[in-house]
Amino acid sequence: MCQLLGLNSSVPAGLGPFFDVFAERGGRTDEHKDGWGIAFHSGKRCRLYTDHRAAIDSPLAVRVRRGALRARNILAHIRKATQGRIAIENVHPFARQLWGRTWCFAHNGDLKEFAPAPGRFVPQGDTDSEAAFCLLLSRLAARFPHGEPATSVLRDALAEVAAEIAAHGTFNFILSNGETLFAHCSTHLHYRLDDGRAMIATQPVDTRDGWVAFAAGELKAFGSGALHP
């Protein structure tokens, strides 16, 4: 399946060498070679870079490495296709507008017999991942028609819809609105808190202590580099 890497920070930050380790898994040290993408997300501003080529073969990945881009939230994804064509429209992260914000989403997993009815948000590609993202946002928009609720309320609503979707298979994901980074685990997801930064990864990207495994079915919210209470 795919792999995820996320960062939530109290101040704009970069992934630094962690991106190098992650990108190498995109076709050299691992088999995730069906595309890659990264979103740099701070407040209402989101810069999204995607490529259907493997990260190790992507000139865009080289430019991102050299660019030293920084943000308070970063979502990165390397793809091993299980559903959907190898095409740019199927590369994560995906982005949509809700409540005056950009929301970015990336998924690791495989959802079987998952064909939700069309809602406010409609997929542009043909992956189960984008369909799940659109269902999440459509449900949130319907549940909170007057605007974005408090983070704790939003987290609980997301957990409810995530559990419904996860009944169809593996649903590990990271989701950001530019302020808060939400992470949900079905099978494999880890996080580490370190000096105002929260790192989230499918598998740890270094050998330092402090990585904590999510429990299956757990959804956490991170803000300003810390766990949201």
Phi, psi and omega in degrees: 000186182281177173227150183243149171215125181227154177222133170235127188225152178289337177224159178306131183216167177242169178277337178056227183293342178296325177294322179299313179298316181296313181297326178297332176290346180276053174123346180252300180268355177207182194256015186272081190239019184258027178125163179205161178199163179209140178239131174253114197229113177226115181059231181273355182264128179223124175251121186243129179234125179222152180210135179281351177276163176298147181302325182287344180252007190262118173300330178296321178298322178296317180295320179296319178299318184281338187283343179051044180289148184228152177197166177280338175225132177229133176236124179235150186211134169241136193254134162241107191295129170246326176222142179093152181291161170276097186204157186299326182289348180256007181272134176276161355288156173260154182222143175214164178258131175211132178057035178076011179236157167271133174248133179242145188215140172219145189229143171237119178153195183207118183253122183262144179049047182245105181219074183295151177295146180302140178234207180298325181252134186236134179297148174262336177253203184230038178258154171295329182297310181293325176298320178294318178300314180295323178293317177306308183292323179298319179294318179296316181298321180288325183284328182234071187290345184260006176133174185290130179277179175299153185303318181295322178292318179296317179300316180295321179293318178298319181298322180295313180289323179299319179297322178296315180292320182296343176296343180268356181151214184270127186221070170271131180208160168235143187216132182228144171250014180096341177244311183247143174247121178260142180223132181236138182243132167257318186230297186229118173197141182226156175219158175216135176257131186204104171054055177078015178226137173247124177251134179236133183209148174303309173232144180309142183258008169206179185258008179292155176289165173110350178289133181240130179280136171292152169278151177300131180087001184273137173238127180240153176240134180240133177219137182052036175078014182224163174291134176284134182296000000 
